[in-house]
Short mmCIF file of C-alpha atoms in Angstrom, two decimals:
data_model
loop_
_atom_site.label_atom_id
_atom_site.label_comp_id
_atom_site.label_asym_id
_atom_site.label_seq_id
_atom_site.Cartn_x
_atom_site.Cartn_y
_atom_site.Cartn_z
CA MET A 9 73.78 102.18 81.18
CA ALA A 10 74.45 105.91 81.11
CA VAL A 11 78.02 107.05 81.46
CA GLU A 12 78.52 109.77 84.02
CA THR A 13 81.37 112.18 83.54
CA ILE A 14 83.17 114.02 86.27
CA SER A 15 85.45 117.00 86.08
CA LEU A 16 88.82 116.87 87.79
CA PRO A 17 90.40 120.15 88.84
CA SER A 18 93.25 121.37 86.68
CA ILE A 19 95.98 122.88 88.82
CA ASP A 20 98.92 124.66 87.22
CA LEU A 21 101.78 123.88 89.60
CA ALA A 22 104.04 126.38 87.84
CA ASN A 23 101.63 129.21 88.68
CA PHE A 24 102.09 129.57 92.41
CA PRO A 25 100.93 130.97 94.70
CA ALA A 26 98.00 131.84 92.42
CA ASN A 27 96.80 128.20 92.41
CA LEU A 28 97.53 127.46 96.05
CA GLU A 29 93.85 127.73 97.01
CA LYS A 30 92.83 125.24 94.28
CA LEU A 31 95.51 122.78 95.37
CA THR A 32 94.53 123.11 99.02
CA ALA A 33 90.87 122.56 98.16
CA ALA A 34 91.73 119.45 96.13
CA ALA A 35 93.90 118.02 98.90
CA THR A 36 91.59 118.83 101.80
CA GLY A 37 88.14 118.62 100.21
CA HIS A 38 87.42 115.29 101.87
CA GLU A 39 84.99 116.75 104.43
CA ILE A 40 86.69 114.99 107.35
CA SER A 41 86.47 117.41 110.24
CA MET A 42 89.64 118.76 111.82
CA GLU A 43 88.44 117.33 115.15
CA LEU A 44 88.11 113.81 113.71
CA ASN A 45 91.40 114.15 111.83
CA THR A 46 93.16 115.22 115.04
CA GLU A 47 91.58 112.36 116.98
CA ALA A 48 92.67 109.81 114.35
CA TRP A 49 96.20 111.24 114.33
CA ALA A 50 96.40 111.01 118.13
CA ALA A 51 95.15 107.40 118.12
CA ALA A 52 97.63 106.29 115.46
CA SER A 53 100.43 108.14 117.20
CA SER A 54 99.61 106.48 120.53
CA PHE A 55 99.95 103.04 118.90
CA SER A 56 103.50 103.87 117.81
CA ARG A 57 104.46 104.47 121.44
CA LEU A 58 103.36 100.97 122.54
CA SER A 59 105.98 98.35 123.36
CA ASP A 60 107.01 95.95 120.58
CA ASP A 61 105.44 92.96 122.36
CA ILE A 62 102.05 94.72 122.36
CA LYS A 63 102.41 95.81 118.70
CA LEU A 64 103.21 92.24 117.62
CA ARG A 65 99.90 90.99 119.09
CA ASN A 66 98.23 92.53 116.01
CA ARG A 67 98.84 89.49 113.77
CA ASP A 68 98.29 89.01 110.04
CA ILE A 69 95.10 87.36 108.83
CA ILE A 70 96.34 87.82 105.27
CA TYR A 71 99.81 89.20 104.49
CA GLY A 72 100.06 92.83 105.51
CA SER A 73 96.90 92.81 107.61
CA GLY A 74 98.52 92.91 111.05
CA PHE A 75 101.34 95.02 112.43
CA MET A 76 104.05 95.99 109.97
CA SER A 77 107.21 97.40 111.49
CA PHE A 78 110.08 99.41 110.12
CA GLY A 79 112.21 97.56 107.60
CA ASP A 80 114.10 97.84 104.33
CA LEU A 81 110.88 98.39 102.35
CA MET A 82 109.33 100.76 104.90
CA PRO A 83 112.13 102.57 106.75
CA LEU A 84 109.89 105.34 108.13
CA LEU A 85 106.51 103.65 108.46
CA GLU A 86 104.72 101.55 111.04
CA SER A 87 101.30 100.23 110.07
CA PHE A 88 98.55 98.89 112.32
CA VAL A 89 95.69 97.15 110.52
CA VAL A 90 92.18 96.08 111.47
CA TYR A 91 91.52 93.30 108.94
CA ASP A 92 87.73 93.76 108.79
CA ALA A 93 86.61 96.99 110.41
CA THR A 94 82.96 96.11 109.74
CA SER A 95 83.29 93.01 111.93
CA THR A 96 82.62 93.75 115.58
CA ALA A 97 84.70 90.69 116.50
CA ASP A 98 87.71 91.91 114.46
CA VAL A 99 87.48 95.43 115.90
CA LEU A 100 87.22 94.07 119.45
CA ALA A 101 90.13 91.67 118.84
CA PHE A 102 92.29 94.50 117.45
CA CYS A 103 91.43 96.89 120.27
CA SER A 104 91.95 94.18 122.89
CA SER A 105 95.32 93.12 121.47
CA MET A 106 96.49 96.73 121.20
CA GLU A 107 94.98 97.74 124.56
CA ALA A 108 92.94 100.39 122.73
CA SER A 109 89.40 101.77 122.96
CA THR A 110 86.70 100.51 120.57
CA ILE A 111 85.13 103.96 120.11
CA ASN A 112 83.02 103.74 116.96
CA VAL A 113 85.69 102.13 114.72
CA HIS A 114 83.08 100.33 112.60
CA VAL A 115 80.80 103.36 112.26
CA LEU A 116 83.74 105.61 111.41
CA THR A 117 85.09 103.24 108.76
CA VAL A 118 81.73 102.84 107.03
CA ASP A 119 81.11 106.60 107.21
CA ILE A 120 84.49 107.43 105.63
CA ALA A 121 83.96 104.81 102.89
CA SER A 122 80.52 106.27 102.15
CA LYS A 123 81.90 109.81 101.91
CA VAL A 124 84.70 108.72 99.58
CA ALA A 125 82.16 106.90 97.39
CA GLU A 126 79.90 109.95 97.35
CA GLY A 127 82.89 112.10 96.36
CA LEU A 128 83.39 109.71 93.43
CA ALA A 129 79.72 110.16 92.42
CA CYS A 130 78.69 106.73 93.75
CA VAL A 131 75.69 108.00 95.67
CA GLY A 132 73.66 105.57 97.75
CA CYS A 133 76.36 102.90 98.10
CA SER A 134 76.07 100.94 101.33
CA PHE A 135 79.22 99.58 102.90
CA GLN A 136 77.41 98.28 105.96
CA ASP A 137 78.09 94.60 105.17
CA TRP A 138 81.42 94.99 103.37
CA PRO A 139 84.70 93.93 104.94
CA CYS A 140 86.72 97.14 105.27
CA THR A 141 90.42 96.87 106.02
CA THR A 142 91.50 99.91 108.00
CA SER A 143 95.14 100.91 108.36
CA LEU A 144 96.59 103.36 110.84
CA ASN A 145 99.89 104.45 109.34
CA VAL A 146 102.46 106.30 111.41
CA PHE A 147 105.31 107.93 109.50
CA HIS A 148 108.39 108.78 111.56
CA PHE A 149 109.84 111.69 109.62
CA ALA A 150 112.97 113.55 110.71
CA GLU A 151 115.28 116.06 109.07
CA GLU A 152 117.69 113.28 108.07
CA SER A 153 114.89 111.35 106.33
CA ILE A 154 114.20 114.07 103.75
CA GLY A 155 114.47 112.53 100.29
CA LEU A 156 113.98 108.93 101.44
CA ASP A 157 111.01 106.80 100.42
CA ALA A 158 108.68 106.44 103.40
CA ALA A 159 107.22 103.13 102.21
CA GLU A 160 107.28 100.77 99.27
CA LEU A 161 104.90 101.34 96.38
CA ARG A 162 102.18 98.72 96.63
CA THR A 163 98.54 97.91 96.41
CA ASP A 164 96.58 96.75 99.42
CA SER A 165 96.58 93.11 100.42
CA GLY A 166 93.73 90.92 99.31
#
């Protein structure tokens, strides 16, 4: 099997603002349109305004796969998770429990996964039949939260 090499950008953080463009390109080169990014932000933000009883309807299938509220480990973060975004039943259950629209959640998740894979030089990968856990994370930052950890360091459940 041939080994493929990729080149990661080298960004000299001490040489600013000369390298600002390189850093911006590295951080935003994900090809997600501003329109889609804005729509996703608005959807996640709308979930944070729901009442606690509605939020708690999004239950865990495995630990960390439902609604995760503020706490000692995540003082600034609320997380809403669709356990398997490729499962129409899971998407419908999530949207129903959260009183949300089902607008293309599955298609969007698979499309984003495909673009990330392509960006990692994994061309032609199909995620159509893969379970894809999708998290909508809402960070509640304020001036007094500067310097605090927003969430615990972790890997995803599963």
